[in-house]
Amino acid sequence: MSALSPEALVALDGIADHQRQRTSRVASVLGNRLGSSALDYAVAHHLIEGAEHAARARDANRLAWYRRTTVRDLTHLSVGPHIVLSPRPADLLRSEISETAYYLVGPDTSPAPPEALALVRAALASATEHDFGTLLTQHAPVVCLLNRRRLDETLHSWALTRLPGTVFTDYTTHPEVLARDLIHEAAHNWLNDALTAHDVSLPADVTFFSPWRGTPRPVYGFLHACWAFSLTVLYARRARCGATGAVASFLNAHLRQQESQFASAFDSLAEALSYVPADALRDRVSRAVNEAVLPG
């Protein structure tokens, strides 16, 4: 099996059409004129979620804002094709169906501080240099920076199915570390879109041991981990060549850790992928993992 570049790995028919169709449906519900870009797709989900919150709170002014706002109204939050958010911890929301925190862009959202914007620009530049620019443009167009951490502290990041295209992440002052985490969460968003676009339904009662969680996970979670971590390996291998000092050590430690994790997971990959009937999608995940386990 020949290797594919990261750009080629994430080039999958059906995803862009799925995003456009979904955005169009949300725009129709809102009575809005959203565009058809990946950023429109991500923002659309903030708007529909925010509109629901406002309607439940009977806040007519806020509801009107969510119904009329488009990406063109949010340029003050933008870095190129991305929106960068930097909310206070008190601004994060939690829902009755999930304890995972999230944030919605709204009429009172302030621009991220200049240092945050500069960090995101540098992280995007690093990702683009190493062939992950399309992944982040298409699947992480909204970046929500949370807590600033040191390199030796645990970095938390996540994505939510209800807000596709948005990434929530802690960060350090190092662009390469932020790029790694944006790639990881964008990979989750990509796989969710790919599964939906190809009408793949995975069984909830089939599990595989996940070394990343140290516990059996449903095939959905297992494949998500294999795919997302394989892309961080491919990025870290490229980025460490130009990294120095603490960042180089950090990336090398990540690669050593993932080598061990994939060694434990690899034998289960073929069986897990057998539940994915879409040939092209199955091929992308298989190629990414096979490339990640090769000596780098």
PDB file of C-alpha atoms in Angstrom:
ATOM      1  CA  MET A   1       0.000   0.000   0.000  1.00  0.00           C
ATOM      2  CA  SER A   2       1.625   3.217  -1.164  1.00  0.00           C
ATOM      3  CA  ALA A   3       1.738   6.187   1.190  1.00  0.00           C
ATOM      4  CA  LEU A   4      -0.536   9.186   0.737  1.00  0.00           C
ATOM      5  CA  SER A   5       0.280  12.729   1.781  1.00  0.00           C
ATOM      6  CA  PRO A   6      -1.785  14.164   4.638  1.00  0.00           C
ATOM      7  CA  GLU A   7      -3.588  16.364   2.107  1.00  0.00           C
ATOM      8  CA  ALA A   8      -4.503  13.302   0.030  1.00  0.00           C
ATOM      9  CA  LEU A   9      -5.574  11.323   3.112  1.00  0.00           C
ATOM     10  CA  VAL A  10      -8.278  13.844   3.987  1.00  0.00           C
ATOM     11  CA  ALA A  11      -9.448  14.403   0.396  1.00  0.00           C
ATOM     12  CA  LEU A  12     -12.615  12.307   0.420  1.00  0.00           C
ATOM     13  CA  ASP A  13     -15.591  12.693  -1.892  1.00  0.00           C
ATOM     14  CA  GLY A  14     -18.899  13.462  -0.249  1.00  0.00           C
ATOM     15  CA  ILE A  15     -17.724  15.503   2.733  1.00  0.00           C
ATOM     16  CA  ALA A  16     -17.955  18.936   1.109  1.00  0.00           C
ATOM     17  CA  ASP A  17     -21.417  18.130  -0.263  1.00  0.00           C
ATOM     18  CA  HIS A  18     -22.541  16.982   3.175  1.00  0.00           C
ATOM     19  CA  GLN A  19     -21.294  20.223   4.727  1.00  0.00           C
ATOM     20  CA  ARG A  20     -23.036  22.381   2.124  1.00  0.00           C
ATOM     21  CA  GLN A  21     -26.320  20.493   2.424  1.00  0.00           C
ATOM     22  CA  ARG A  22     -26.277  20.691   6.199  1.00  0.00           C
ATOM     23  CA  THR A  23     -25.463  24.415   6.125  1.00  0.00           C
ATOM     24  CA  SER A  24     -28.286  25.015   3.673  1.00  0.00           C
ATOM     25  CA  ARG A  25     -30.765  23.232   5.949  1.00  0.00           C
ATOM     26  CA  VAL A  26     -29.676  25.272   8.978  1.00  0.00           C
ATOM     27  CA  ALA A  27     -29.883  28.504   6.966  1.00  0.00           C
ATOM     28  CA  SER A  28     -33.410  27.550   5.907  1.00  0.00           C
ATOM     29  CA  VAL A  29     -34.477  26.997   9.517  1.00  0.00           C
ATOM     30  CA  LEU A  30     -32.967  30.310  10.603  1.00  0.00           C
ATOM     31  CA  GLY A  31     -34.255  32.219   7.587  1.00  0.00           C
ATOM     32  CA  ASN A  32     -30.637  33.192   7.028  1.00  0.00           C
ATOM     33  CA  ARG A  33     -28.300  33.667   4.062  1.00  0.00           C
ATOM     34  CA  LEU A  34     -25.303  31.584   5.028  1.00  0.00           C
ATOM     35  CA  GLY A  35     -22.666  30.771   2.445  1.00  0.00           C
ATOM     36  CA  SER A  36     -21.256  27.379   1.518  1.00  0.00           C
ATOM     37  CA  SER A  37     -17.737  27.390   3.020  1.00  0.00           C
ATOM     38  CA  ALA A  38     -16.451  25.173   5.808  1.00  0.00           C
ATOM     39  CA  LEU A  39     -16.518  28.235   8.071  1.00  0.00           C
ATOM     40  CA  ASP A  40     -20.191  28.784   7.225  1.00  0.00           C
ATOM     41  CA  TYR A  41     -20.823  25.148   8.129  1.00  0.00           C
ATOM     42  CA  ALA A  42     -19.171  25.538  11.532  1.00  0.00           C
ATOM     43  CA  VAL A  43     -20.786  28.902  12.276  1.00  0.00           C
ATOM     44  CA  ALA A  44     -24.206  27.589  11.236  1.00  0.00           C
ATOM     45  CA  HIS A  45     -24.139  25.148  14.144  1.00  0.00           C
ATOM     46  CA  HIS A  46     -23.239  27.915  16.591  1.00  0.00           C
ATOM     47  CA  LEU A  47     -26.163  29.945  15.261  1.00  0.00           C
ATOM     48  CA  ILE A  48     -28.756  27.183  15.410  1.00  0.00           C
ATOM     49  CA  GLU A  49     -27.621  26.127  18.885  1.00  0.00           C
ATOM     50  CA  GLY A  50     -27.589  29.742  20.066  1.00  0.00           C
ATOM     51  CA  ALA A  51     -31.022  30.359  18.599  1.00  0.00           C
ATOM     52  CA  GLU A  52     -32.376  27.388  20.519  1.00  0.00           C
ATOM     53  CA  HIS A  53     -30.871  28.694  23.773  1.00  0.00           C
ATOM     54  CA  ALA A  54     -32.295  32.162  23.133  1.00  0.00           C
ATOM     55  CA  ALA A  55     -35.744  30.799  22.295  1.00  0.00           C
ATOM     56  CA  ARG A  56     -35.852  28.749  25.489  1.00  0.00           C
ATOM     57  CA  ALA A  57     -34.799  31.817  27.489  1.00  0.00           C
ATOM     58  CA  ARG A  58     -37.440  33.904  25.655  1.00  0.00           C
ATOM     59  CA  ASP A  59     -34.700  36.387  24.740  1.00  0.00           C
ATOM     60  CA  ALA A  60     -36.120  37.946  21.573  1.00  0.00           C
ATOM     61  CA  ASN A  61     -33.170  40.251  20.893  1.00  0.00           C
ATOM     62  CA  ARG A  62     -30.636  37.446  21.174  1.00  0.00           C
ATOM     63  CA  LEU A  63     -32.782  35.144  19.058  1.00  0.00           C
ATOM     64  CA  ALA A  64     -32.963  37.823  16.360  1.00  0.00           C
ATOM     65  CA  TRP A  65     -29.173  38.144  16.396  1.00  0.00           C
ATOM     66  CA  TYR A  66     -28.685  34.411  15.891  1.00  0.00           C
ATOM     67  CA  ARG A  67     -31.241  34.353  13.086  1.00  0.00           C
ATOM     68  CA  ARG A  68     -29.771  37.243  11.083  1.00  0.00           C
ATOM     69  CA  THR A  69     -26.012  36.822  11.665  1.00  0.00           C
ATOM     70  CA  THR A  70     -23.741  35.433   8.945  1.00  0.00           C
ATOM     71  CA  VAL A  71     -20.008  34.847   8.645  1.00  0.00           C
ATOM     72  CA  ARG A  72     -19.672  38.305   7.089  1.00  0.00           C
ATOM     73  CA  ASP A  73     -20.776  39.770  10.419  1.00  0.00           C
ATOM     74  CA  LEU A  74     -17.993  37.982  12.304  1.00  0.00           C
ATOM     75  CA  THR A  75     -14.908  39.250  10.478  1.00  0.00           C
ATOM     76  CA  HIS A  76     -13.763  41.001  13.666  1.00  0.00           C
ATOM     77  CA  LEU A  77     -13.162  37.508  15.097  1.00  0.00           C
ATOM     78  CA  SER A  78     -11.356  36.142  12.047  1.00  0.00           C
ATOM     79  CA  VAL A  79      -7.859  35.001  11.175  1.00  0.00           C
ATOM     80  CA  GLY A  80      -8.139  34.289   7.457  1.00  0.00           C
ATOM     81  CA  PRO A  81     -10.659  31.454   6.953  1.00  0.00           C
ATOM     82  CA  HIS A  82     -10.751  30.800  10.704  1.00  0.00           C
ATOM     83  CA  ILE A  83     -12.569  32.358  13.636  1.00  0.00           C
ATOM     84  CA  VAL A  84     -10.589  32.487  16.876  1.00  0.00           C
ATOM     85  CA  LEU A  85     -12.413  32.626  20.211  1.00  0.00           C
ATOM     86  CA  SER A  86     -10.920  33.070  23.653  1.00  0.00           C
ATOM     87  CA  PRO A  87     -13.766  32.909  26.182  1.00  0.00           C
ATOM     88  CA  ARG A  88     -13.496  33.200  29.933  1.00  0.00           C
ATOM     89  CA  PRO A  89     -14.083  29.941  31.851  1.00  0.00           C
ATOM     90  CA  ALA A  90     -17.303  31.441  33.235  1.00  0.00           C
ATOM     91  CA  ASP A  91     -18.631  31.808  29.674  1.00  0.00           C
ATOM     92  CA  LEU A  92     -18.479  28.078  28.938  1.00  0.00           C
ATOM     93  CA  LEU A  93     -21.793  26.242  28.755  1.00  0.00           C
ATOM     94  CA  ARG A  94     -22.861  22.758  29.735  1.00  0.00           C
ATOM     95  CA  SER A  95     -25.925  20.962  28.511  1.00  0.00           C
ATOM     96  CA  GLU A  96     -28.323  18.555  30.157  1.00  0.00           C
ATOM     97  CA  ILE A  97     -27.295  15.888  27.634  1.00  0.00           C
ATOM     98  CA  SER A  98     -23.533  16.317  28.049  1.00  0.00           C
ATOM     99  CA  GLU A  99     -21.185  17.527  30.742  1.00  0.00           C
ATOM    100  CA  THR A 100     -18.612  18.498  28.107  1.00  0.00           C
ATOM    101  CA  ALA A 101     -18.151  22.258  28.190  1.00  0.00           C
ATOM    102  CA  TYR A 102     -18.596  24.355  25.081  1.00  0.00           C
ATOM    103  CA  TYR A 103     -18.917  27.959  23.960  1.00  0.00           C
ATOM    104  CA  LEU A 104     -21.170  29.605  21.403  1.00  0.00           C
ATOM    105  CA  VAL A 105     -20.284  32.716  19.454  1.00  0.00           C
ATOM    106  CA  GLY A 106     -22.776  35.429  20.294  1.00  0.00           C
ATOM    107  CA  PRO A 107     -23.504  39.165  20.107  1.00  0.00           C
ATOM    108  CA  ASP A 108     -21.257  39.788  23.118  1.00  0.00           C
ATOM    109  CA  THR A 109     -18.275  37.748  21.868  1.00  0.00           C
ATOM    110  CA  SER A 110     -15.080  39.802  21.976  1.00  0.00           C
ATOM    111  CA  PRO A 111     -12.092  39.319  19.663  1.00  0.00           C
ATOM    112  CA  ALA A 112      -9.313  37.127  21.016  1.00  0.00           C
ATOM    113  CA  PRO A 113      -6.287  39.062  22.303  1.00  0.00           C
ATOM    114  CA  PRO A 114      -3.481  39.788  19.821  1.00  0.00           C
ATOM    115  CA  GLU A 115      -1.135  37.213  21.335  1.00  0.00           C
ATOM    116  CA  ALA A 116      -3.762  34.489  20.902  1.00  0.00           C
ATOM    117  CA  LEU A 117      -4.325  35.492  17.282  1.00  0.00           C
ATOM    118  CA  ALA A 118      -0.582  35.448  16.632  1.00  0.00           C
ATOM    119  CA  LEU A 119      -0.267  31.996  18.183  1.00  0.00           C
ATOM    120  CA  VAL A 120      -3.083  30.601  16.051  1.00  0.00           C
ATOM    121  CA  ARG A 121      -1.590  32.147  12.907  1.00  0.00           C
ATOM    122  CA  ALA A 122       1.754  30.514  13.672  1.00  0.00           C
ATOM    123  CA  ALA A 123       0.108  27.152  14.439  1.00  0.00           C
ATOM    124  CA  LEU A 124      -1.852  27.262  11.179  1.00  0.00           C
ATOM    125  CA  ALA A 125       1.323  28.145   9.302  1.00  0.00           C
ATOM    126  CA  SER A 126       3.116  25.145  10.826  1.00  0.00           C
ATOM    127  CA  ALA A 127       0.233  22.828   9.973  1.00  0.00           C
ATOM    128  CA  THR A 128       0.131  24.154   6.412  1.00  0.00           C
ATOM    129  CA  GLU A 129       3.889  23.798   6.005  1.00  0.00           C
ATOM    130  CA  HIS A 130       3.567  20.121   6.897  1.00  0.00           C
ATOM    131  CA  ASP A 131       0.581  19.395   4.634  1.00  0.00           C
ATOM    132  CA  PHE A 132      -2.280  19.708   7.126  1.00  0.00           C
ATOM    133  CA  GLY A 133      -3.612  23.107   6.058  1.00  0.00           C
ATOM    134  CA  THR A 134      -6.660  21.743   4.257  1.00  0.00           C
ATOM    135  CA  LEU A 135      -7.642  19.589   7.242  1.00  0.00           C
ATOM    136  CA  LEU A 136      -7.653  22.624   9.544  1.00  0.00           C
ATOM    137  CA  THR A 137      -9.395  24.914   7.055  1.00  0.00           C
ATOM    138  CA  GLN A 138     -12.152  22.388   6.411  1.00  0.00           C
ATOM    139  CA  HIS A 139     -12.538  20.818   9.850  1.00  0.00           C
ATOM    140  CA  ALA A 140     -11.236  23.319  12.423  1.00  0.00           C
ATOM    141  CA  PRO A 141     -12.381  26.690  11.050  1.00  0.00           C
ATOM    142  CA  VAL A 142     -13.486  27.777  14.543  1.00  0.00           C
ATOM    143  CA  VAL A 143     -10.742  27.610  17.170  1.00  0.00           C
ATOM    144  CA  CYS A 144     -11.672  28.142  20.808  1.00  0.00           C
ATOM    145  CA  LEU A 145      -8.607  28.656  23.014  1.00  0.00           C
ATOM    146  CA  LEU A 146      -9.198  27.763  26.651  1.00  0.00           C
ATOM    147  CA  ASN A 147      -6.483  27.589  29.315  1.00  0.00           C
ATOM    148  CA  ARG A 148      -2.844  28.534  28.878  1.00  0.00           C
ATOM    149  CA  ARG A 149      -0.609  25.734  30.133  1.00  0.00           C
ATOM    150  CA  ARG A 150       3.054  24.875  30.470  1.00  0.00           C
ATOM    151  CA  LEU A 151       4.570  22.125  28.321  1.00  0.00           C
ATOM    152  CA  ASP A 152       4.794  19.827  31.336  1.00  0.00           C
ATOM    153  CA  GLU A 153       1.085  20.220  32.162  1.00  0.00           C
ATOM    154  CA  THR A 154      -1.770  18.147  30.777  1.00  0.00           C
ATOM    155  CA  LEU A 155      -3.379  19.714  27.734  1.00  0.00           C
ATOM    156  CA  HIS A 156      -7.105  19.094  27.313  1.00  0.00           C
ATOM    157  CA  SER A 157      -8.792  19.403  23.941  1.00  0.00           C
ATOM    158  CA  TRP A 158     -12.066  18.205  22.472  1.00  0.00           C
ATOM    159  CA  ALA A 159     -14.596  18.494  19.691  1.00  0.00           C
ATOM    160  CA  LEU A 160     -18.370  18.053  19.850  1.00  0.00           C
ATOM    161  CA  THR A 161     -20.638  16.418  17.282  1.00  0.00           C
ATOM    162  CA  ARG A 162     -23.172  19.207  17.849  1.00  0.00           C
ATOM    163  CA  LEU A 163     -20.584  21.836  16.842  1.00  0.00           C
ATOM    164  CA  PRO A 164     -18.745  20.313  13.871  1.00  0.00           C
ATOM    165  CA  GLY A 165     -15.812  22.370  12.690  1.00  0.00           C
ATOM    166  CA  THR A 166     -15.143  23.827  16.149  1.00  0.00           C
ATOM    167  CA  VAL A 167     -12.136  22.814  18.240  1.00  0.00           C
ATOM    168  CA  PHE A 168     -11.781  23.505  21.972  1.00  0.00           C
ATOM    169  CA  THR A 169      -8.255  23.307  23.304  1.00  0.00           C
ATOM    170  CA  ASP A 170      -5.827  24.311  26.004  1.00  0.00           C
ATOM    171  CA  TYR A 171      -2.614  25.765  24.645  1.00  0.00           C
ATOM    172  CA  THR A 172       1.004  26.588  25.379  1.00  0.00           C
ATOM    173  CA  THR A 173       3.080  29.381  23.873  1.00  0.00           C
ATOM    174  CA  HIS A 174       4.439  26.960  21.243  1.00  0.00           C
ATOM    175  CA  PRO A 175       2.723  26.934  17.813  1.00  0.00           C
ATOM    176  CA  GLU A 176       3.761  23.357  17.020  1.00  0.00           C
ATOM    177  CA  VAL A 177       2.003  22.057  20.122  1.00  0.00           C
ATOM    178  CA  LEU A 178      -1.178  23.935  19.269  1.00  0.00           C
ATOM    179  CA  ALA A 179      -0.967  22.685  15.673  1.00  0.00           C
ATOM    180  CA  ARG A 180      -0.733  19.096  16.916  1.00  0.00           C
ATOM    181  CA  ASP A 181      -3.860  19.487  19.047  1.00  0.00           C
ATOM    182  CA  LEU A 182      -5.809  21.289  16.322  1.00  0.00           C
ATOM    183  CA  ILE A 183      -4.945  18.448  13.930  1.00  0.00           C
ATOM    184  CA  HIS A 184      -6.086  15.860  16.452  1.00  0.00           C
ATOM    185  CA  GLU A 185      -9.485  17.467  17.005  1.00  0.00           C
ATOM    186  CA  ALA A 186      -9.943  18.377  13.338  1.00  0.00           C
ATOM    187  CA  ALA A 187      -9.378  14.686  12.598  1.00  0.00           C
ATOM    188  CA  HIS A 188     -12.308  13.818  14.864  1.00  0.00           C
ATOM    189  CA  ASN A 189     -14.479  16.365  13.062  1.00  0.00           C
ATOM    190  CA  TRP A 190     -13.348  14.964   9.692  1.00  0.00           C
ATOM    191  CA  LEU A 191     -14.243  11.401  10.641  1.00  0.00           C
ATOM    192  CA  ASN A 192     -17.665  12.406  11.935  1.00  0.00           C
ATOM    193  CA  ASP A 193     -18.395  14.191   8.666  1.00  0.00           C
ATOM    194  CA  ALA A 194     -17.016  11.293   6.638  1.00  0.00           C
ATOM    195  CA  LEU A 195     -19.145   8.727   8.466  1.00  0.00           C
ATOM    196  CA  THR A 196     -22.261  10.836   7.948  1.00  0.00           C
ATOM    197  CA  ALA A 197     -21.468  11.652   4.311  1.00  0.00           C
ATOM    198  CA  HIS A 198     -21.013   7.950   3.527  1.00  0.00           C
ATOM    199  CA  ASP A 199     -24.019   6.874   5.592  1.00  0.00           C
ATOM    200  CA  VAL A 200     -21.935   4.637   7.869  1.00  0.00           C
ATOM    201  CA  SER A 201     -23.629   3.344  11.013  1.00  0.00           C
ATOM    202  CA  LEU A 202     -21.302   1.588  13.426  1.00  0.00           C
ATOM    203  CA  PRO A 203     -22.488  -1.009  15.970  1.00  0.00           C
ATOM    204  CA  ALA A 204     -22.544   0.200  19.564  1.00  0.00           C
ATOM    205  CA  ASP A 205     -22.180  -3.282  21.041  1.00  0.00           C
ATOM    206  CA  VAL A 206     -18.851  -4.180  19.390  1.00  0.00           C
ATOM    207  CA  THR A 207     -15.784  -3.116  21.366  1.00  0.00           C
ATOM    208  CA  PHE A 208     -12.018  -3.151  21.000  1.00  0.00           C
ATOM    209  CA  PHE A 209      -9.409  -2.437  23.654  1.00  0.00           C
ATOM    210  CA  SER A 210      -8.186   1.132  23.338  1.00  0.00           C
ATOM    211  CA  PRO A 211      -4.691   1.684  24.746  1.00  0.00           C
ATOM    212  CA  TRP A 212      -5.357   5.436  24.682  1.00  0.00           C
ATOM    213  CA  ARG A 213      -8.173   5.047  27.211  1.00  0.00           C
ATOM    214  CA  GLY A 214      -6.951   1.816  28.797  1.00  0.00           C
ATOM    215  CA  THR A 215     -10.399   0.278  28.409  1.00  0.00           C
ATOM    216  CA  PRO A 216     -12.583  -1.379  25.749  1.00  0.00           C
ATOM    217  CA  ARG A 217     -14.264   1.176  23.468  1.00  0.00           C
ATOM    218  CA  PRO A 218     -17.035   0.831  20.898  1.00  0.00           C
ATOM    219  CA  VAL A 219     -15.780   0.529  17.331  1.00  0.00           C
ATOM    220  CA  TYR A 220     -16.657   4.208  16.783  1.00  0.00           C
ATOM    221  CA  GLY A 221     -14.379   5.415  19.581  1.00  0.00           C
ATOM    222  CA  PHE A 222     -11.624   2.959  18.707  1.00  0.00           C
ATOM    223  CA  LEU A 223     -11.505   4.078  15.065  1.00  0.00           C
ATOM    224  CA  HIS A 224     -11.654   7.727  16.105  1.00  0.00           C
ATOM    225  CA  ALA A 225      -8.572   7.250  18.269  1.00  0.00           C
ATOM    226  CA  CYS A 226      -6.679   5.346  15.588  1.00  0.00           C
ATOM    227  CA  TRP A 227      -7.404   7.989  12.964  1.00  0.00           C
ATOM    228  CA  ALA A 228      -6.811  11.106  15.078  1.00  0.00           C
ATOM    229  CA  PHE A 229      -3.612   9.904  16.713  1.00  0.00           C
ATOM    230  CA  SER A 230      -2.214   8.636  13.421  1.00  0.00           C
ATOM    231  CA  LEU A 231      -2.492  12.154  11.999  1.00  0.00           C
ATOM    232  CA  THR A 232      -0.743  13.666  15.018  1.00  0.00           C
ATOM    233  CA  VAL A 233       2.089  11.177  14.473  1.00  0.00           C
ATOM    234  CA  LEU A 234       2.418  12.191  10.820  1.00  0.00           C
ATOM    235  CA  TYR A 235       2.466  15.859  11.812  1.00  0.00           C
ATOM    236  CA  ALA A 236       4.914  15.419  14.710  1.00  0.00           C
ATOM    237  CA  ARG A 237       7.385  13.536  12.504  1.00  0.00           C
ATOM    238  CA  ARG A 238       7.485  16.446  10.097  1.00  0.00           C
ATOM    239  CA  ALA A 239       7.419  19.250  12.653  1.00  0.00           C
ATOM    240  CA  ARG A 240      10.183  17.877  14.865  1.00  0.00           C
ATOM    241  CA  CYS A 241      12.707  18.297  12.048  1.00  0.00           C
ATOM    242  CA  GLY A 242      12.588  22.070  12.461  1.00  0.00           C
ATOM    243  CA  ALA A 243      11.878  22.107  16.193  1.00  0.00           C
ATOM    244  CA  THR A 244      14.469  22.754  18.884  1.00  0.00           C
ATOM    245  CA  GLY A 245      14.767  22.578  22.644  1.00  0.00           C
ATOM    246  CA  ALA A 246      11.713  21.801  24.705  1.00  0.00           C
ATOM    247  CA  VAL A 247       9.388  21.596  21.687  1.00  0.00           C
ATOM    248  CA  ALA A 248      11.574  18.993  19.983  1.00  0.00           C
ATOM    249  CA  SER A 249      11.609  16.968  23.198  1.00  0.00           C
ATOM    250  CA  PHE A 250       7.828  17.303  23.492  1.00  0.00           C
ATOM    251  CA  LEU A 251       7.206  16.077  19.939  1.00  0.00           C
ATOM    252  CA  ASN A 252       9.655  13.205  20.321  1.00  0.00           C
ATOM    253  CA  ALA A 253       7.960  12.153  23.561  1.00  0.00           C
ATOM    254  CA  HIS A 254       4.607  12.202  21.765  1.00  0.00           C
ATOM    255  CA  LEU A 255       5.989   9.959  19.026  1.00  0.00           C
ATOM    256  CA  ARG A 256       7.438   7.487  21.519  1.00  0.00           C
ATOM    257  CA  GLN A 257       4.139   7.333  23.383  1.00  0.00           C
ATOM    258  CA  GLN A 258       2.129   6.787  20.216  1.00  0.00           C
ATOM    259  CA  GLU A 259       4.492   4.069  19.017  1.00  0.00           C
ATOM    260  CA  SER A 260       3.604   2.093  22.131  1.00  0.00           C
ATOM    261  CA  GLN A 261      -0.132   2.786  21.821  1.00  0.00           C
ATOM    262  CA  PHE A 262      -0.326   1.764  18.189  1.00  0.00           C
ATOM    263  CA  ALA A 263       1.636  -1.403  18.921  1.00  0.00           C
ATOM    264  CA  SER A 264      -1.216  -2.413  21.236  1.00  0.00           C
ATOM    265  CA  ALA A 265      -4.014  -1.343  18.900  1.00  0.00           C
ATOM    266  CA  PHE A 266      -2.763  -2.315  15.465  1.00  0.00           C
ATOM    267  CA  ASP A 267      -3.810  -5.969  15.477  1.00  0.00           C
ATOM    268  CA  SER A 268      -7.445  -4.950  16.037  1.00  0.00           C
ATOM    269  CA  LEU A 269      -7.573  -2.371  13.253  1.00  0.00           C
ATOM    270  CA  ALA A 270      -8.553  -4.641  10.364  1.00  0.00           C
ATOM    271  CA  GLU A 271     -11.449  -6.155  12.300  1.00  0.00           C
ATOM    272  CA  ALA A 272     -12.644  -2.725  13.461  1.00  0.00           C
ATOM    273  CA  LEU A 273     -12.505  -1.411   9.899  1.00  0.00           C
ATOM    274  CA  SER A 274     -14.558  -4.362   8.665  1.00  0.00           C
ATOM    275  CA  TYR A 275     -17.593  -2.557  10.128  1.00  0.00           C
ATOM    276  CA  VAL A 276     -17.018   0.376   7.727  1.00  0.00           C
ATOM    277  CA  PRO A 277     -18.677  -0.520   4.411  1.00  0.00           C
ATOM    278  CA  ALA A 278     -17.439   2.597   2.594  1.00  0.00           C
ATOM    279  CA  ASP A 279     -14.312   1.483   0.757  1.00  0.00           C
ATOM    280  CA  ALA A 280     -12.747   4.925   0.347  1.00  0.00           C
ATOM    281  CA  LEU A 281     -13.212   5.810   4.013  1.00  0.00           C
ATOM    282  CA  ARG A 282     -11.902   2.464   5.190  1.00  0.00           C
ATOM    283  CA  ASP A 283      -8.882   2.940   2.919  1.00  0.00           C
ATOM    284  CA  ARG A 284      -8.069   6.390   4.344  1.00  0.00           C
ATOM    285  CA  VAL A 285      -8.072   5.222   7.960  1.00  0.00           C
ATOM    286  CA  SER A 286      -6.071   2.093   7.108  1.00  0.00           C
ATOM    287  CA  ARG A 287      -3.449   4.084   5.181  1.00  0.00           C
ATOM    288  CA  ALA A 288      -3.077   6.683   7.920  1.00  0.00           C
ATOM    289  CA  VAL A 289      -2.546   4.092  10.636  1.00  0.00           C
ATOM    290  CA  ASN A 290      -0.187   2.009   8.518  1.00  0.00           C
ATOM    291  CA  GLU A 291       1.886   5.091   7.826  1.00  0.00           C
ATOM    292  CA  ALA A 292       1.907   6.035  11.514  1.00  0.00           C
ATOM    293  CA  VAL A 293       3.227   2.640  12.617  1.00  0.00           C
ATOM    294  CA  LEU A 294       6.095   2.666  10.125  1.00  0.00           C
ATOM    295  CA  PRO A 295       9.442   3.697  11.626  1.00  0.00           C
ATOM    296  CA  GLY A 296       9.666   7.446  11.226  1.00  0.00           C
TER     297      GLY A 296
END
